[in-house]
Amino acid sequence: GQQLNQSPQSMFIQEGEDVSMNCTSSSIFNTWLWYKQEPGEGPVLLIALYKAGELTSNGRLTAQFGITRKDSFLNISASIPSDVGIYFCAGRPPGNQFYFGTGTSLTVIP
Amino acid sequence: SQTIHQWPATLVQPVGSPLSLECTVEGTSNPNLYWYRQAAGRGLQLLFYSVGIGQISSEVPQNLSASRPQDRQFILSSKKLLLSDSGFYLCAWSDGSNQPQHFGDGTRLSIL
């Protein structure tokens, strides 16, 4: 089956620091998505990427579709307490459904 | 704009009892619909997806079933719940298989 590795598994950072997380796949993907999930809620779509090399921003969040099409990165600049949550990547191989990563749990210490 | 509603938000059921979780989408036509289970380990496991009324694909064998009686209604059911059915169930919709999925707020199911 499809392997989607997301790292790190968890992060504890000081408010104001930048955050980086990534996902890698065992095969080529056509689409990468990044979601954020807060406790007791469903994941919310943050950024969608459709082309290799694409770099897209959403406020303080920036995500990139890796040029090999087997990875994607999410960066959060100048973190704030409300950035706390679990961040998921999702990727779609050609002709297939989306696969989800296991999540990165982010804790921001004020 | 499109919205997705899932209910109930929480449910506590005894082992062996039946289950019915409902999901409805508004503001779009002929969406793809999905049921996921999210265990404590955080990963999202795809249970069922549907590309149209009456069309259900099952990803993993299990104690659950799904039905799509109307275009924007997706139901997750079980005749007899097991302890292992506990978890956080999420419904999602998309405009197509290659489009991002949008999630409801989930149902926390506890089996006693």
mmCIF file with all atom_site columns, N, CA, C and O in Angstrom, chain B residues 21-47:
data_model
loop_
_atom_site.group_PDB
_atom_site.id
_atom_site.type_symbol
_atom_site.label_atom_id
_atom_site.label_alt_id
_atom_site.label_comp_id
_atom_site.label_asym_id
_atom_site.label_entity_id
_atom_site.label_seq_id
_atom_site.pdbx_PDB_ins_code
_atom_site.Cartn_x
_atom_site.Cartn_y
_atom_site.Cartn_z
_atom_site.occupancy
_atom_site.B_iso_or_equiv
_atom_site.pdbx_formal_charge
_atom_site.auth_seq_id
_atom_site.auth_comp_id
_atom_site.auth_asym_id
_atom_site.auth_atom_id
_atom_site.pdbx_PDB_model_num
ATOM 1   N N  . LEU B 1 21 ? -24.988 6.985  11.974 1.00 0.00 ? 21 LEU B N  1
ATOM 2   C CA . LEU B 1 21 ? -24.418 8.332  11.961 1.00 0.00 ? 21 LEU B CA 1
ATOM 3   C C  . LEU B 1 21 ? -24.777 8.968  10.627 1.00 0.00 ? 21 LEU B C  1
ATOM 4   O O  . LEU B 1 21 ? -24.677 8.326  9.583  1.00 0.00 ? 21 LEU B O  1
ATOM 5   N N  . GLU B 1 22 ? -25.175 10.213 10.686 1.00 0.00 ? 22 GLU B N  1
ATOM 6   C CA . GLU B 1 22 ? -25.635 10.865 9.473  1.00 0.00 ? 22 GLU B CA 1
ATOM 7   C C  . GLU B 1 22 ? -24.761 12.053 9.096  1.00 0.00 ? 22 GLU B C  1
ATOM 8   O O  . GLU B 1 22 ? -24.240 12.761 9.966  1.00 0.00 ? 22 GLU B O  1
ATOM 9   N N  . CYS B 1 23 ? -24.639 12.267 7.809  1.00 0.00 ? 23 CYS B N  1
ATOM 10  C CA . CYS B 1 23 ? -23.847 13.365 7.271  1.00 0.00 ? 23 CYS B CA 1
ATOM 11  C C  . CYS B 1 23 ? -24.614 13.957 6.090  1.00 0.00 ? 23 CYS B C  1
ATOM 12  O O  . CYS B 1 23 ? -25.077 13.198 5.223  1.00 0.00 ? 23 CYS B O  1
ATOM 13  N N  . THR B 1 24 ? -24.747 15.262 6.066  1.00 0.00 ? 24 THR B N  1
ATOM 14  C CA . THR B 1 24 ? -25.379 15.918 4.919  1.00 0.00 ? 24 THR B CA 1
ATOM 15  C C  . THR B 1 24 ? -24.528 17.093 4.462  1.00 0.00 ? 24 THR B C  1
ATOM 16  O O  . THR B 1 24 ? -23.845 17.738 5.259  1.00 0.00 ? 24 THR B O  1
ATOM 17  N N  . VAL B 1 25 ? -24.567 17.336 3.175  1.00 0.00 ? 25 VAL B N  1
ATOM 18  C CA . VAL B 1 25 ? -23.805 18.421 2.563  1.00 0.00 ? 25 VAL B CA 1
ATOM 19  C C  . VAL B 1 25 ? -24.788 19.375 1.900  1.00 0.00 ? 25 VAL B C  1
ATOM 20  O O  . VAL B 1 25 ? -25.775 18.931 1.296  1.00 0.00 ? 25 VAL B O  1
ATOM 21  N N  . GLU B 1 26 ? -24.527 20.661 2.005  1.00 0.00 ? 26 GLU B N  1
ATOM 22  C CA . GLU B 1 26 ? -25.353 21.677 1.360  1.00 0.00 ? 26 GLU B CA 1
ATOM 23  C C  . GLU B 1 26 ? -24.504 22.543 0.457  1.00 0.00 ? 26 GLU B C  1
ATOM 24  O O  . GLU B 1 26 ? -23.309 22.731 0.708  1.00 0.00 ? 26 GLU B O  1
ATOM 25  N N  . GLY B 1 27 ? -25.112 23.047 -0.596 1.00 0.00 ? 27 GLY B N  1
ATOM 26  C CA . GLY B 1 27 ? -24.439 24.014 -1.451 1.00 0.00 ? 27 GLY B CA 1
ATOM 27  C C  . GLY B 1 27 ? -23.638 23.419 -2.590 1.00 0.00 ? 27 GLY B C  1
ATOM 28  O O  . GLY B 1 27 ? -22.881 24.134 -3.249 1.00 0.00 ? 27 GLY B O  1
ATOM 29  N N  . THR B 1 28 ? -23.790 22.110 -2.843 1.00 0.00 ? 28 THR B N  1
ATOM 30  C CA . THR B 1 28 ? -23.106 21.488 -3.966 1.00 0.00 ? 28 THR B CA 1
ATOM 31  C C  . THR B 1 28 ? -23.953 20.326 -4.459 1.00 0.00 ? 28 THR B C  1
ATOM 32  O O  . THR B 1 28 ? -24.818 19.828 -3.733 1.00 0.00 ? 28 THR B O  1
ATOM 33  N N  . SER B 1 29 ? -23.691 19.894 -5.695 1.00 0.00 ? 29 SER B N  1
ATOM 34  C CA . SER B 1 29 ? -24.433 18.778 -6.260 1.00 0.00 ? 29 SER B CA 1
ATOM 35  C C  . SER B 1 29 ? -23.476 17.661 -6.625 1.00 0.00 ? 29 SER B C  1
ATOM 36  O O  . SER B 1 29 ? -22.355 17.908 -7.063 1.00 0.00 ? 29 SER B O  1
ATOM 37  N N  . ASN B 1 30 ? -23.975 16.428 -6.466 1.00 0.00 ? 30 ASN B N  1
ATOM 38  C CA . ASN B 1 30 ? -23.215 15.230 -6.817 1.00 0.00 ? 30 ASN B CA 1
ATOM 39  C C  . ASN B 1 30 ? -21.796 15.232 -6.250 1.00 0.00 ? 30 ASN B C  1
ATOM 40  O O  . ASN B 1 30 ? -20.824 14.992 -6.983 1.00 0.00 ? 30 ASN B O  1
ATOM 41  N N  . PRO B 1 31 ? -21.665 15.510 -4.952 1.00 0.00 ? 31 PRO B N  1
ATOM 42  C CA . PRO B 1 31 ? -20.318 15.473 -4.380 1.00 0.00 ? 31 PRO B CA 1
ATOM 43  C C  . PRO B 1 31 ? -19.846 14.035 -4.186 1.00 0.00 ? 31 PRO B C  1
ATOM 44  O O  . PRO B 1 31 ? -20.655 13.113 -4.095 1.00 0.00 ? 31 PRO B O  1
ATOM 45  N N  . ASN B 1 32 ? -18.516 13.853 -4.121 1.00 0.00 ? 32 ASN B N  1
ATOM 46  C CA . ASN B 1 32 ? -17.967 12.619 -3.565 1.00 0.00 ? 32 ASN B CA 1
ATOM 47  C C  . ASN B 1 32 ? -18.125 12.722 -2.048 1.00 0.00 ? 32 ASN B C  1
ATOM 48  O O  . ASN B 1 32 ? -17.902 13.797 -1.471 1.00 0.00 ? 32 ASN B O  1
ATOM 49  N N  . LEU B 1 33 ? -18.504 11.621 -1.423 1.00 0.00 ? 33 LEU B N  1
ATOM 50  C CA . LEU B 1 33 ? -18.680 11.614 0.032  1.00 0.00 ? 33 LEU B CA 1
ATOM 51  C C  . LEU B 1 33 ? -17.816 10.521 0.642  1.00 0.00 ? 33 LEU B C  1
ATOM 52  O O  . LEU B 1 33 ? -17.614 9.467  0.033  1.00 0.00 ? 33 LEU B O  1
ATOM 53  N N  . TYR B 1 34 ? -17.313 10.777 1.844  1.00 0.00 ? 34 TYR B N  1
ATOM 54  C CA . TYR B 1 34 ? -16.351 9.884  2.485  1.00 0.00 ? 34 TYR B CA 1
ATOM 55  C C  . TYR B 1 34 ? -16.683 9.709  3.972  1.00 0.00 ? 34 TYR B C  1
ATOM 56  O O  . TYR B 1 34 ? -17.143 10.639 4.627  1.00 0.00 ? 34 TYR B O  1
ATOM 57  N N  . TRP B 1 35 ? -16.405 8.505  4.485  1.00 0.00 ? 35 TRP B N  1
ATOM 58  C CA . TRP B 1 35 ? -16.404 8.266  5.926  1.00 0.00 ? 35 TRP B CA 1
ATOM 59  C C  . TRP B 1 35 ? -14.994 7.819  6.329  1.00 0.00 ? 35 TRP B C  1
ATOM 60  O O  . TRP B 1 35 ? -14.441 6.905  5.715  1.00 0.00 ? 35 TRP B O  1
ATOM 61  N N  . TYR B 1 36 ? -14.451 8.482  7.351  1.00 0.00 ? 36 TYR B N  1
ATOM 62  C CA . TYR B 1 36 ? -13.158 8.133  7.912  1.00 0.00 ? 36 TYR B CA 1
ATOM 63  C C  . TYR B 1 36 ? -13.325 7.796  9.394  1.00 0.00 ? 36 TYR B C  1
ATOM 64  O O  . TYR B 1 36 ? -14.220 8.305  10.062 1.00 0.00 ? 36 TYR B O  1
ATOM 65  N N  . ARG B 1 37 ? -12.398 6.979  9.887  1.00 0.00 ? 37 ARG B N  1
ATOM 66  C CA . ARG B 1 37 ? -12.282 6.794  11.336 1.00 0.00 ? 37 ARG B CA 1
ATOM 67  C C  . ARG B 1 37 ? -10.900 7.266  11.747 1.00 0.00 ? 37 ARG B C  1
ATOM 68  O O  . ARG B 1 37 ? -9.902  6.929  11.088 1.00 0.00 ? 37 ARG B O  1
ATOM 69  N N  . GLN B 1 38 ? -10.858 8.009  12.835 1.00 0.00 ? 38 GLN B N  1
ATOM 70  C CA . GLN B 1 38 ? -9.591  8.510  13.351 1.00 0.00 ? 38 GLN B CA 1
ATOM 71  C C  . GLN B 1 38 ? -9.393  7.918  14.734 1.00 0.00 ? 38 GLN B C  1
ATOM 72  O O  . GLN B 1 38 ? -10.124 8.203  15.669 1.00 0.00 ? 38 GLN B O  1
ATOM 73  N N  . ALA B 1 39 ? -8.382  7.064  14.843 1.00 0.00 ? 39 ALA B N  1
ATOM 74  C CA . ALA B 1 39 ? -8.082  6.441  16.128 1.00 0.00 ? 39 ALA B CA 1
ATOM 75  C C  . ALA B 1 39 ? -7.211  7.368  16.959 1.00 0.00 ? 39 ALA B C  1
ATOM 76  O O  . ALA B 1 39 ? -6.803  8.440  16.501 1.00 0.00 ? 39 ALA B O  1
ATOM 77  N N  . ALA B 1 40 ? -6.919  6.915  18.188 1.00 0.00 ? 40 ALA B N  1
ATOM 78  C CA . ALA B 1 40 ? -6.136  7.758  19.090 1.00 0.00 ? 40 ALA B CA 1
ATOM 79  C C  . ALA B 1 40 ? -4.763  8.075  18.524 1.00 0.00 ? 40 ALA B C  1
ATOM 80  O O  . ALA B 1 40 ? -4.161  9.067  18.882 1.00 0.00 ? 40 ALA B O  1
ATOM 81  N N  . GLY B 1 41 ? -4.262  7.224  17.658 1.00 0.00 ? 41 GLY B N  1
ATOM 82  C CA . GLY B 1 41 ? -2.959  7.455  17.057 1.00 0.00 ? 41 GLY B CA 1
ATOM 83  C C  . GLY B 1 41 ? -2.952  8.518  15.984 1.00 0.00 ? 41 GLY B C  1
ATOM 84  O O  . GLY B 1 41 ? -1.935  8.759  15.361 1.00 0.00 ? 41 GLY B O  1
ATOM 85  N N  . ARG B 1 42 ? -4.092  9.134  15.731 1.00 0.00 ? 42 ARG B N  1
ATOM 86  C CA . ARG B 1 42 ? -4.240  10.327 14.898 1.00 0.00 ? 42 ARG B CA 1
ATOM 87  C C  . ARG B 1 42 ? -4.411  10.063 13.417 1.00 0.00 ? 42 ARG B C  1
ATOM 88  O O  . ARG B 1 42 ? -4.861  10.915 12.711 1.00 0.00 ? 42 ARG B O  1
ATOM 89  N N  . GLY B 1 43 ? -4.004  8.897  12.903 1.00 0.00 ? 43 GLY B N  1
ATOM 90  C CA . GLY B 1 43 ? -4.140  8.672  11.473 1.00 0.00 ? 43 GLY B CA 1
ATOM 91  C C  . GLY B 1 43 ? -5.595  8.589  11.049 1.00 0.00 ? 43 GLY B C  1
ATOM 92  O O  . GLY B 1 43 ? -6.470  8.200  11.824 1.00 0.00 ? 43 GLY B O  1
ATOM 93  N N  . LEU B 1 44 ? -5.856  8.982  9.807  1.00 0.00 ? 44 LEU B N  1
ATOM 94  C CA . LEU B 1 44 ? -7.203  8.921  9.240  1.00 0.00 ? 44 LEU B CA 1
ATOM 95  C C  . LEU B 1 44 ? -7.315  7.673  8.380  1.00 0.00 ? 44 LEU B C  1
ATOM 96  O O  . LEU B 1 44 ? -6.572  7.502  7.423  1.00 0.00 ? 44 LEU B O  1
ATOM 97  N N  . GLN B 1 45 ? -8.241  6.812  8.730  1.00 0.00 ? 45 GLN B N  1
ATOM 98  C CA . GLN B 1 45 ? -8.462  5.588  7.979  1.00 0.00 ? 45 GLN B CA 1
ATOM 99  C C  . GLN B 1 45 ? -9.734  5.743  7.142  1.00 0.00 ? 45 GLN B C  1
ATOM 100 O O  . GLN B 1 45 ? -10.821 5.936  7.687  1.00 0.00 ? 45 GLN B O  1
ATOM 101 N N  . LEU B 1 46 ? -9.601  5.639  5.831  1.00 0.00 ? 46 LEU B N  1
ATOM 102 C CA . LEU B 1 46 ? -10.764 5.737  4.954  1.00 0.00 ? 46 LEU B CA 1
ATOM 103 C C  . LEU B 1 46 ? -11.590 4.464  5.083  1.00 0.00 ? 46 LEU B C  1
ATOM 104 O O  . LEU B 1 46 ? -11.085 3.361  4.894  1.00 0.00 ? 46 LEU B O  1
ATOM 105 N N  . LEU B 1 47 ? -12.872 4.619  5.407  1.00 0.00 ? 47 LEU B N  1
ATOM 106 C CA . LEU B 1 47 ? -13.766 3.485  5.561  1.00 0.00 ? 47 LEU B CA 1
ATOM 107 C C  . LEU B 1 47 ? -14.592 3.247  4.295  1.00 0.00 ? 47 LEU B C  1
ATOM 108 O O  . LEU B 1 47 ? -14.651 2.132  3.777  1.00 0.00 ? 47 LEU B O  1
#
